[in-house]
PDB file of C-alpha atoms and ligand atoms in Angstrom:
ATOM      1  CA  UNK A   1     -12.945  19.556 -51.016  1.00 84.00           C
ATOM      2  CA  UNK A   2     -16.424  19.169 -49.132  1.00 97.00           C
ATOM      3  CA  UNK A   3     -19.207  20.103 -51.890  1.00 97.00           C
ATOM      4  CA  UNK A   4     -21.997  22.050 -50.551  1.00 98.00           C
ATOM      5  CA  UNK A   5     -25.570  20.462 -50.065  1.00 98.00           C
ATOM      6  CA  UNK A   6     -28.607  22.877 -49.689  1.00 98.00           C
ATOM      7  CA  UNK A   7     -31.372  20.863 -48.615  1.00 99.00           C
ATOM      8  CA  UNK A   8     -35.188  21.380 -47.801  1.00 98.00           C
ATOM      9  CA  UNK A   9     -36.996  20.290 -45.520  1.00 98.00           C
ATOM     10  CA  UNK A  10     -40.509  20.414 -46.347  1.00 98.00           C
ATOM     11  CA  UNK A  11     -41.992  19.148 -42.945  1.00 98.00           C
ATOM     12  CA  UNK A  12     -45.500  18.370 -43.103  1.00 98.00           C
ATOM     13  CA  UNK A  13     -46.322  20.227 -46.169  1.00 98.00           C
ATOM     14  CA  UNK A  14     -47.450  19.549 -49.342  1.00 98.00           C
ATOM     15  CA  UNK A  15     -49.717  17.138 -50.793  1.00 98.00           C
ATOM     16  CA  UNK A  16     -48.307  14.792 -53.575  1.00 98.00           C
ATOM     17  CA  UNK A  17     -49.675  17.046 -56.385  1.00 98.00           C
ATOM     18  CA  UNK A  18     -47.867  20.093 -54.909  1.00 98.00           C
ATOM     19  CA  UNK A  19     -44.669  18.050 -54.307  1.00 98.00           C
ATOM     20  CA  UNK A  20     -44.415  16.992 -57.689  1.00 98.00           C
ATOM     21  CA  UNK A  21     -45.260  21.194 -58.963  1.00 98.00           C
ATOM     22  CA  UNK A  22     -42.511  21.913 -56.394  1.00 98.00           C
ATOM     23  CA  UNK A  23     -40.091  19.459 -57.241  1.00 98.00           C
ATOM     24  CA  UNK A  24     -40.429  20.046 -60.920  1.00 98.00           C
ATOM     25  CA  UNK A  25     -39.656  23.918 -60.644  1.00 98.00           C
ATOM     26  CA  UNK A  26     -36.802  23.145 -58.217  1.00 98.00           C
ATOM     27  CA  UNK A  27     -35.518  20.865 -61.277  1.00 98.00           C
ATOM     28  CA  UNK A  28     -36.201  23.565 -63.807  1.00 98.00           C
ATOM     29  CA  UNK A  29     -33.434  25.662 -61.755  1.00 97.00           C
ATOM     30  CA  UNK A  30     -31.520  23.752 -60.022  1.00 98.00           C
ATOM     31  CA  UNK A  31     -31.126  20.560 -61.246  1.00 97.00           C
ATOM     32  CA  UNK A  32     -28.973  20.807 -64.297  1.00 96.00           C
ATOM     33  CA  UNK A  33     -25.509  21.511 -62.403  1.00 96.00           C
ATOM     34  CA  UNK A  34     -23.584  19.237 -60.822  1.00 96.00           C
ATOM     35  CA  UNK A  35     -21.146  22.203 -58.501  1.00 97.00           C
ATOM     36  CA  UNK A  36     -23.419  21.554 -55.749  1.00 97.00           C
ATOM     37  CA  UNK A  37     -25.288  18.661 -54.127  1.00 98.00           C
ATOM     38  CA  UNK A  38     -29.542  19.686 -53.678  1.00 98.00           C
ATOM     39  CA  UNK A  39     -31.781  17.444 -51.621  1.00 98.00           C
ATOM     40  CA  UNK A  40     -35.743  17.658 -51.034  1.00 98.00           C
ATOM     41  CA  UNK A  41     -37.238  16.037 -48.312  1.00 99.00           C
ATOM     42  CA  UNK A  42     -40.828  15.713 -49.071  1.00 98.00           C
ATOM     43  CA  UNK A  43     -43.423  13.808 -46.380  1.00 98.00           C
ATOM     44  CA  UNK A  44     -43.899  10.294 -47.283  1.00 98.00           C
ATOM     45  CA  UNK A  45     -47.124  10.197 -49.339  1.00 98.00           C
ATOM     46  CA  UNK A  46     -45.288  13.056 -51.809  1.00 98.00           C
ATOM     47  CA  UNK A  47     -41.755  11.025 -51.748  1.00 98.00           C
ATOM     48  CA  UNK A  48     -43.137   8.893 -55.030  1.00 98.00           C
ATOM     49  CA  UNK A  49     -44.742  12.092 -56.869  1.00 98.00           C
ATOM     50  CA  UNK A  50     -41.259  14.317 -56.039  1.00 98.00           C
ATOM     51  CA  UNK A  51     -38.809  11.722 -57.255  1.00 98.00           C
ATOM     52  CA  UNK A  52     -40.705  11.509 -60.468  1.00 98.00           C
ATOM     53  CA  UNK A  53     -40.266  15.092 -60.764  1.00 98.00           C
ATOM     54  CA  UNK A  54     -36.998  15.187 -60.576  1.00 98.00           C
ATOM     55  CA  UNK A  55     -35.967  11.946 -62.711  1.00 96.00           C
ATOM     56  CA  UNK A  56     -33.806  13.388 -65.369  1.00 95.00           C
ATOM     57  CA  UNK A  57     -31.959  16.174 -62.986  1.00 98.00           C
ATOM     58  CA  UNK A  58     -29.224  15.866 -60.421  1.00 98.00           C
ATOM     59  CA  UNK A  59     -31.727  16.567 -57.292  1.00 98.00           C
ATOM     60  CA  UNK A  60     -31.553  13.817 -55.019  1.00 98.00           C
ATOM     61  CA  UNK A  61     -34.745  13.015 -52.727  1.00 98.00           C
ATOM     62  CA  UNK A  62     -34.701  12.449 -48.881  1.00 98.00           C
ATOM     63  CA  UNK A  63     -36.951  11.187 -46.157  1.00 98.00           C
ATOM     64  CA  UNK A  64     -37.489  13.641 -43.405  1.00 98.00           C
ATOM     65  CA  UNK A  65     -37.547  10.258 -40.648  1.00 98.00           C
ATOM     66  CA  UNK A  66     -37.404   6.589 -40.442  1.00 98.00           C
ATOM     67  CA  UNK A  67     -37.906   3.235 -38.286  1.00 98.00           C
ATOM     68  CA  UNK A  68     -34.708   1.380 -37.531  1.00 98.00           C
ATOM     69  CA  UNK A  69     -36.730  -1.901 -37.915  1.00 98.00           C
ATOM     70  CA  UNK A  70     -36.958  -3.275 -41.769  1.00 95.00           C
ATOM     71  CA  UNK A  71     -40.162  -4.810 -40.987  1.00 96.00           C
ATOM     72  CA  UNK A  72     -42.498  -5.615 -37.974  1.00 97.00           C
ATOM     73  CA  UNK A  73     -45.285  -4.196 -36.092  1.00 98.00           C
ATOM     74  CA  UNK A  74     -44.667  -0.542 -35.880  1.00 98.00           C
ATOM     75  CA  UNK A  75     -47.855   0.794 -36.628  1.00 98.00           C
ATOM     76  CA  UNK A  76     -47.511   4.230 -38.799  1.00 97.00           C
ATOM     77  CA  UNK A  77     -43.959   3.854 -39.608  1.00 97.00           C
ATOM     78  CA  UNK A  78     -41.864   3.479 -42.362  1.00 98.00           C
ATOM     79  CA  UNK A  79     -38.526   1.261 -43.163  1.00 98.00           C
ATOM     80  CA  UNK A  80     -35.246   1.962 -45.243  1.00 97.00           C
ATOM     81  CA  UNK A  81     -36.153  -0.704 -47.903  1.00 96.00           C
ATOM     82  CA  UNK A  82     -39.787   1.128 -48.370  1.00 97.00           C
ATOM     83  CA  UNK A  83     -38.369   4.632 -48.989  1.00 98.00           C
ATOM     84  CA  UNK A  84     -35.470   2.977 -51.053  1.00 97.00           C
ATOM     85  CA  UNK A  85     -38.162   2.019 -53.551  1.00 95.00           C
ATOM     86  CA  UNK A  86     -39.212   5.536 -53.943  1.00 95.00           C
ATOM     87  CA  UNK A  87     -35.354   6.297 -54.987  1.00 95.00           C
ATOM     88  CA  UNK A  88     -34.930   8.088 -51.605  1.00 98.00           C
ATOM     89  CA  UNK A  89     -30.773   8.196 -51.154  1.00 98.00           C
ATOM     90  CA  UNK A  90     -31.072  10.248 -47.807  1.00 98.00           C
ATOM     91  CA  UNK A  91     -32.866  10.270 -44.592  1.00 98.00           C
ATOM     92  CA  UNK A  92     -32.895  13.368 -42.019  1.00 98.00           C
ATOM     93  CA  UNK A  93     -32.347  11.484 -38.311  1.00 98.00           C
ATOM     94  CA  UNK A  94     -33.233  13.336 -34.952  1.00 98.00           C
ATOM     95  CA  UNK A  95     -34.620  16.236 -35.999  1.00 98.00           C
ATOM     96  CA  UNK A  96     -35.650  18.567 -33.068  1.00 97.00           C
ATOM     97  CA  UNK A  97     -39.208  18.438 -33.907  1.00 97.00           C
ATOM     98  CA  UNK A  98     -38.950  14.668 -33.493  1.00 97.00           C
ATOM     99  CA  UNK A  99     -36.463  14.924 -30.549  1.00 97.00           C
ATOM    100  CA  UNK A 100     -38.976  17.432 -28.795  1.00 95.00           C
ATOM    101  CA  UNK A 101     -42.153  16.440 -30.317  1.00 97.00           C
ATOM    102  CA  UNK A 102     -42.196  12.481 -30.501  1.00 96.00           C
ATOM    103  CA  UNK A 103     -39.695  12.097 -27.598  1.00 97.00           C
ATOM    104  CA  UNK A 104     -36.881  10.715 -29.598  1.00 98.00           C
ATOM    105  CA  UNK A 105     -34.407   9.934 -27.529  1.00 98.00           C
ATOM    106  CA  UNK A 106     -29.879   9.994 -28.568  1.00 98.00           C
ATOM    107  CA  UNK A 107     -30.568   6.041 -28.280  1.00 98.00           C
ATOM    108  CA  UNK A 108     -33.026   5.705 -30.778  1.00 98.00           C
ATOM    109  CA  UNK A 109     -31.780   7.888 -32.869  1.00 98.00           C
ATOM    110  CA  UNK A 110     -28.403   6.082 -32.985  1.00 98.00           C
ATOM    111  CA  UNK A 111     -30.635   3.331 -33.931  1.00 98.00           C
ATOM    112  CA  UNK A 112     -31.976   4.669 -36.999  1.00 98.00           C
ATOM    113  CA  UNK A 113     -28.248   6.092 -38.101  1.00 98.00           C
ATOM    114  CA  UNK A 114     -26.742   2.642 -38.334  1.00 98.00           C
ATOM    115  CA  UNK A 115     -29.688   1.274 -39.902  1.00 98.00           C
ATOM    116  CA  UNK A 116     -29.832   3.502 -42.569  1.00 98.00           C
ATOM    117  CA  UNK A 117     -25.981   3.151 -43.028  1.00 98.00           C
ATOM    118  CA  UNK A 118     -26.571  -0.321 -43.421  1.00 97.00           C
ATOM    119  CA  UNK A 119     -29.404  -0.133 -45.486  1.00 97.00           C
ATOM    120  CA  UNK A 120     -27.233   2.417 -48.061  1.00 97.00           C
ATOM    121  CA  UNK A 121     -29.345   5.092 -47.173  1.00 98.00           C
ATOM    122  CA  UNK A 122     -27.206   8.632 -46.140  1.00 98.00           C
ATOM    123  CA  UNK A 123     -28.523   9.889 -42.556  1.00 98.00           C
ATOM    124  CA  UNK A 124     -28.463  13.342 -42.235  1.00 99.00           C
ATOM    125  CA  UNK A 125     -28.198  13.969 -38.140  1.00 98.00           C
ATOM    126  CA  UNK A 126     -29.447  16.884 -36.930  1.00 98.00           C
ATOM    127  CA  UNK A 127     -28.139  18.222 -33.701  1.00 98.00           C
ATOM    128  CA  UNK A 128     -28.827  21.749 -31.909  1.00 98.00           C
ATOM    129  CA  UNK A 129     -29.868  22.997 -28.253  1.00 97.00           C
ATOM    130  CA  UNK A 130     -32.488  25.010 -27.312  1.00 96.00           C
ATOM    131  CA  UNK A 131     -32.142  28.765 -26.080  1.00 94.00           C
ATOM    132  CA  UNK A 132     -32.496  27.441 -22.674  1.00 94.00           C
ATOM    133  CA  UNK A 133     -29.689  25.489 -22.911  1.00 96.00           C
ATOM    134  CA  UNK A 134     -27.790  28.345 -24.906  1.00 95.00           C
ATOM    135  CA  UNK A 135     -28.712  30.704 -21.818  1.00 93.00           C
ATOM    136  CA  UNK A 136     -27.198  28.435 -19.217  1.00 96.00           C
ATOM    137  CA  UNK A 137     -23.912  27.774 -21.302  1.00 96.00           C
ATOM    138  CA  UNK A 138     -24.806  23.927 -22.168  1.00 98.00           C
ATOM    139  CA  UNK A 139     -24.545  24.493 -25.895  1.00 97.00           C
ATOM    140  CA  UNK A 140     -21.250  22.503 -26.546  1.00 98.00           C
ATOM    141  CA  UNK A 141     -22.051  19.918 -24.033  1.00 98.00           C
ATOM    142  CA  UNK A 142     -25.766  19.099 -25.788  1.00 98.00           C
ATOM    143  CA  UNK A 143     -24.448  19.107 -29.277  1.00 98.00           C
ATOM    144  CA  UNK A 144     -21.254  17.485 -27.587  1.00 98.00           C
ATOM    145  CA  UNK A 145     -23.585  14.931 -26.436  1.00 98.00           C
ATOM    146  CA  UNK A 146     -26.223  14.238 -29.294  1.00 98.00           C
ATOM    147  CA  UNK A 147     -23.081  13.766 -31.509  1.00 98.00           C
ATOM    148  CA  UNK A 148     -21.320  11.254 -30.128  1.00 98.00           C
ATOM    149  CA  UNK A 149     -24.675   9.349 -28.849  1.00 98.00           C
ATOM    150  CA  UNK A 150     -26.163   9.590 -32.573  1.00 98.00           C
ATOM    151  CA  UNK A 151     -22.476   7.943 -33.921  1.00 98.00           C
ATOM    152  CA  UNK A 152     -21.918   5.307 -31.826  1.00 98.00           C
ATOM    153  CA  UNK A 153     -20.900   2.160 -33.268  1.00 98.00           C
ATOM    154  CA  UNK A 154     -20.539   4.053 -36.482  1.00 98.00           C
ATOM    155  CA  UNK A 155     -16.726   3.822 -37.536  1.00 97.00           C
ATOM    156  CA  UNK A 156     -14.214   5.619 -39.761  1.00 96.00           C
ATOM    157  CA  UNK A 157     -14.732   3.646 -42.649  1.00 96.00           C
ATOM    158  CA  UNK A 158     -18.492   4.131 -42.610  1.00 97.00           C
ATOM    159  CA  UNK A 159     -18.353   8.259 -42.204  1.00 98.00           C
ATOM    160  CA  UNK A 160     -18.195   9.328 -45.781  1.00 97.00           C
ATOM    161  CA  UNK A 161     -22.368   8.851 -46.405  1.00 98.00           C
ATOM    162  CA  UNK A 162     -23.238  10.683 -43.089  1.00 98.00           C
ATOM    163  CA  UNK A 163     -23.845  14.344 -42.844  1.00 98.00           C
ATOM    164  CA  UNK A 164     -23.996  16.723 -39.918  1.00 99.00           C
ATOM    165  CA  UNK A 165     -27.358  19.510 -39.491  1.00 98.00           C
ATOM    166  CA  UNK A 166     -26.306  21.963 -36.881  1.00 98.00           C
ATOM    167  CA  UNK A 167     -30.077  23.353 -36.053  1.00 97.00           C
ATOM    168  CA  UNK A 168     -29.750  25.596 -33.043  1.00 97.00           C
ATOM    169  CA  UNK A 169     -33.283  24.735 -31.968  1.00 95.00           C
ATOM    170  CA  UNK A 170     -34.326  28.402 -31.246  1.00 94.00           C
ATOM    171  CA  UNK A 171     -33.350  29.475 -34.805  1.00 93.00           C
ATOM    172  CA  UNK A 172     -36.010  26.907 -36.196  1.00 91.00           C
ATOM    173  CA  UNK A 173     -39.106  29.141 -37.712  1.00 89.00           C
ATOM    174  CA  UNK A 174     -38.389  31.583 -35.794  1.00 90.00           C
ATOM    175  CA  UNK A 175     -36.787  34.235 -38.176  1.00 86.00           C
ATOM    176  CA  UNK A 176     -33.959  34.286 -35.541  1.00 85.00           C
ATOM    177  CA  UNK A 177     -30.582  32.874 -37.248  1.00 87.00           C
ATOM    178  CA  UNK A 178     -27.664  32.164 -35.643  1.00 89.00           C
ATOM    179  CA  UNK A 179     -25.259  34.782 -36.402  1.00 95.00           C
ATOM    180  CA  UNK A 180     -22.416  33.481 -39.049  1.00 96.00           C
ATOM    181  CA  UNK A 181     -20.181  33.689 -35.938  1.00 97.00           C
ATOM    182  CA  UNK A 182     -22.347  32.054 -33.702  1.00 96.00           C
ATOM    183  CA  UNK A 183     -23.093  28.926 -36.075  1.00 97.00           C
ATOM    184  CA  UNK A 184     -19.362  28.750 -37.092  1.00 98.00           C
ATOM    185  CA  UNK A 185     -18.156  28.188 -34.111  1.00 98.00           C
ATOM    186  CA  UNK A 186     -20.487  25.150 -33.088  1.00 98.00           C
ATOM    187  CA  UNK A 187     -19.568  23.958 -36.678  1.00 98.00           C
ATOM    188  CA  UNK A 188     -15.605  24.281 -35.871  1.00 98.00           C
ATOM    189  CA  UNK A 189     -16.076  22.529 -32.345  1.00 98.00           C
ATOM    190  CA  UNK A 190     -18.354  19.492 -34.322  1.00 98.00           C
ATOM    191  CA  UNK A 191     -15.382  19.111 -36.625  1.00 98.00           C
ATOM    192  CA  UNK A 192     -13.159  18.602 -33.897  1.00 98.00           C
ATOM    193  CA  UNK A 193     -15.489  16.131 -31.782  1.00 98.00           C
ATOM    194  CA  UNK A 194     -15.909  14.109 -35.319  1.00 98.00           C
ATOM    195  CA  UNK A 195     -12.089  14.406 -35.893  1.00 98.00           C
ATOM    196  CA  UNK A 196     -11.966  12.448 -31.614  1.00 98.00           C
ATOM    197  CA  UNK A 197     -14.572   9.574 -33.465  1.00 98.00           C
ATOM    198  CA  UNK A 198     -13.324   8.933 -36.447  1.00 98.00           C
ATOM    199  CA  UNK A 199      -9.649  11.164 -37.085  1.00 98.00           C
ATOM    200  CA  UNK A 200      -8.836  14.477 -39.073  1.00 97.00           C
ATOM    201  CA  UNK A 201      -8.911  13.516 -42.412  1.00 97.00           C
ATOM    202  CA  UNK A 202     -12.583  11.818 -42.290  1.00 98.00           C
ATOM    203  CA  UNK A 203     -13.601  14.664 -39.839  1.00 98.00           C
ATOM    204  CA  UNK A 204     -12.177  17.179 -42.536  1.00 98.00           C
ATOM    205  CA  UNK A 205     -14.599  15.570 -45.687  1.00 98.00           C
ATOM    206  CA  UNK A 206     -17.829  15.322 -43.481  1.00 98.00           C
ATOM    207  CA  UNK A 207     -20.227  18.103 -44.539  1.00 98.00           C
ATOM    208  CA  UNK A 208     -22.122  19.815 -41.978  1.00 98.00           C
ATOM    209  CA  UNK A 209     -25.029  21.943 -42.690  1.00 98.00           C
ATOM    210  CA  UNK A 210     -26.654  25.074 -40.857  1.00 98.00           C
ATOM    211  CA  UNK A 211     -30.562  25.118 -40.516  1.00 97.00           C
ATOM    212  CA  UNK A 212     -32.499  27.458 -38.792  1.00 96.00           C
ATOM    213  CA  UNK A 213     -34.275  30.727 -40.272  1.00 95.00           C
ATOM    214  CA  UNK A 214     -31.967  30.356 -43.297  1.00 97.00           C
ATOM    215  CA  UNK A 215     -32.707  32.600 -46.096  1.00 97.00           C
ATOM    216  CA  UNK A 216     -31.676  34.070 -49.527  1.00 98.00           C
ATOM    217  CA  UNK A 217     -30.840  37.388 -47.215  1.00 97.00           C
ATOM    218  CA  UNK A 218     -28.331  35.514 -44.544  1.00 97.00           C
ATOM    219  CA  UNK A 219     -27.252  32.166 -46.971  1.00 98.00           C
ATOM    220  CA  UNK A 220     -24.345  33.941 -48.304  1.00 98.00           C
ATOM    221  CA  UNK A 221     -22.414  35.120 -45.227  1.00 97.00           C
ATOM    222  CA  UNK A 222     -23.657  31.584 -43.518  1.00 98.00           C
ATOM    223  CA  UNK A 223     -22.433  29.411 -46.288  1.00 98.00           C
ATOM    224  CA  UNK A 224     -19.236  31.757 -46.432  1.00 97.00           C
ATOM    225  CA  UNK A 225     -17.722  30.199 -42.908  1.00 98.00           C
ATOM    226  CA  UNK A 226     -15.062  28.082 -43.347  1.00 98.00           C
ATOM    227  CA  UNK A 227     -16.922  24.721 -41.442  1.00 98.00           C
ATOM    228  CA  UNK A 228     -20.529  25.263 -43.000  1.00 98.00           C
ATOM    229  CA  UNK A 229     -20.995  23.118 -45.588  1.00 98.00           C
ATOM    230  CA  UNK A 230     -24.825  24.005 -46.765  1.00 98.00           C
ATOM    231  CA  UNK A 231     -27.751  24.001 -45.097  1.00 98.00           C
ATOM    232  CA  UNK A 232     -30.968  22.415 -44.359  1.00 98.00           C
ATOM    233  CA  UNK A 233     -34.234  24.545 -44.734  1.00 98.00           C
ATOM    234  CA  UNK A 234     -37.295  24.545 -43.411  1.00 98.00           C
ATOM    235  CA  UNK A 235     -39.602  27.772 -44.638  1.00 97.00           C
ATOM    236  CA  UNK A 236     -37.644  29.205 -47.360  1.00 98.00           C
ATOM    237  CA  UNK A 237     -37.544  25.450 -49.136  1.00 98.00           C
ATOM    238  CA  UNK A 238     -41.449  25.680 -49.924  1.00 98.00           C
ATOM    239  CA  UNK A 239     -40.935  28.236 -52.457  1.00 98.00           C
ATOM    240  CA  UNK A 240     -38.978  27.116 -55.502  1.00 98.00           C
ATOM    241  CA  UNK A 241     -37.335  30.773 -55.985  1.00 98.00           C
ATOM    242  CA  UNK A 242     -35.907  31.402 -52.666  1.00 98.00           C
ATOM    243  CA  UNK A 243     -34.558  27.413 -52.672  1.00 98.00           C
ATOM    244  CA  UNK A 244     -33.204  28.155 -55.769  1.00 98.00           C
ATOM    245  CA  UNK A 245     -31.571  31.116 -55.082  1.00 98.00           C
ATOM    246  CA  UNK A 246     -30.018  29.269 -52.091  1.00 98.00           C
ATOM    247  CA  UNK A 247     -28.635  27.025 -54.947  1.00 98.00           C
ATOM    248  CA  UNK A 248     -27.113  29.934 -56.568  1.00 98.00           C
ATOM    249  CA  UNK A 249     -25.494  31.364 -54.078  1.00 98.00           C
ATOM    250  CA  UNK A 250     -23.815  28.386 -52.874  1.00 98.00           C
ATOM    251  CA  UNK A 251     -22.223  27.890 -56.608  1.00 97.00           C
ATOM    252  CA  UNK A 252     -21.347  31.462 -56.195  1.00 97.00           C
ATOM    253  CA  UNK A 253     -19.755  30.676 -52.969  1.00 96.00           C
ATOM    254  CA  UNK A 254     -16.100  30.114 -52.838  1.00 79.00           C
ATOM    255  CA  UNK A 255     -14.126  28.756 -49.737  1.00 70.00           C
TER     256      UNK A 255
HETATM  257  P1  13P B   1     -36.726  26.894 -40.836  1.00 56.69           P
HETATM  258  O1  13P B   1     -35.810  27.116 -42.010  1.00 56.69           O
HETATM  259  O2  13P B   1     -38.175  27.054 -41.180  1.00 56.69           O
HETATM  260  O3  13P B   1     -36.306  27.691 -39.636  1.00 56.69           O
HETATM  261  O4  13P B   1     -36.565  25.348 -40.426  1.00 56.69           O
HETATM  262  C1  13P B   1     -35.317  24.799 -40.248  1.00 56.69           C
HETATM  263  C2  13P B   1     -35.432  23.338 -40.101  1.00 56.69           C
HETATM  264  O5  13P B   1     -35.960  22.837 -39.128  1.00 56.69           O
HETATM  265  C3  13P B   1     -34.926  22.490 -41.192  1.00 56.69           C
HETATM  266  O6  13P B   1     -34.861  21.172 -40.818  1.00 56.69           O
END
């Protein structure tokens, strides 16, 4: 019932040129099927070249941030009505390089979820702690934490556009995944703390996606756990035939 969506994050690579040569192979393999939701997430200056790539397939194009603002002085940033002109449908929220990097704070970042909900865009929040956190047994308690922060305000009958990224922080470009096991069972425990928010059944559609390290080699036995819905990757999204491979074995992939 909950379609799987493998999604790249491209992070600061790729200039539009590239984008467009990556988005176009990504289209050439992927983007004829309609079994399973794919979403690039190009930097902004590539978001125009990438979704002219991919006009005539079923890829869908995402920012990788955004300002809560529509307009204003908030020099370097970027509103929801800017990358809706560049047929953007997504936006990743409070990813850890933004939470740890650029101080992004749960407020904030609740900020920008109900202002892309309200400007039609999808947010994609990304959760995860870091090993330290792991080490002193403060995993569900973070994630807990940066779930419930990052929804506020947002009701039942606005859940069906959001997605989930579970992104234990010390599995990002690292080559260290969580174990299926591992990830699972954060996955299980999100469920239930989005089944407190908004109830069961909207809990139950809600996709939520494992990044971190994820891989043609470990995709299948990730994407085989009954609460992982996809995944959102970083390295192996730069390369059109490991992406696409991830694309194939999620079809492939029966729950
Ligand atoms: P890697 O797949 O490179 O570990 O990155 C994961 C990530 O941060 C995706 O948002």
């Amino acid at each position: 019932m909950r379609k799987f969506l493998i999604a790249g994050n491209w992070k600061m690579n790729k200039t539009a040129a590239e984008a467009a040569s990556l988005a176009k192979e990504i289209a050439l393999g992927a983007g004829q099927q309609h079994g399973v939701d794919v979403l690039i997430c190009p930097p902004f200056t590539a978001l125009a070249a990438a979704a002219r790539a991919v006009e005539s397939s079923t890829i869908k194009v995402g920012a990788q941030n955004m300002h809560p603002e529509t307009a204003g002085a908030f020099t370097g940033d970027i509103s929801a009505e800017m990358l809706r002109e560049h047929y953007v449908t997504f936006v990743l929220v409070g990813h850890s390089e933004r939470r740890s990097l650029f101080k992004e704070d749960d407020a904030f970042i609740n900020q920008k979820v109900l202002s892309a909900l309200k400007n039609r865009l999808r947010p994609v929040l990304c959760v995860g702690e870091t090993l330290e956190e792991r080490e002193s047994g403060e995993t569900a308690a973070v994630v807990e934490r940066q779930i419930r922060e990052g929804l506020a305000g947002v009701d039942k009958d606005q859940a069906d556009p959001v997605v989930i990224a579970y992104e234990p922080v010390w599995a990002i470009g690292t080559g260290k995944t969580a174990t299926p096991e591992q990830a699972q069972e954060v996955h299980a425990s999100i469920r239930k703390w989005l089944g407190d928010l908004w109830g069961d059944a909207a809990a139950r559609k809600t996709r939520i996606l494992y990044g971190g390290s994820m891989k043609p080699a470990n995709a299948g036995e990730l994407l085989g756990q009954p609460d992982i819905d996809g995944g959102l990757i970083g390295g192996a999204s730069l390369e059109a035939r490991s992406f696409n491979q991830m694309v194939e074995t999620a079809l492939e992939t029966k729950k």
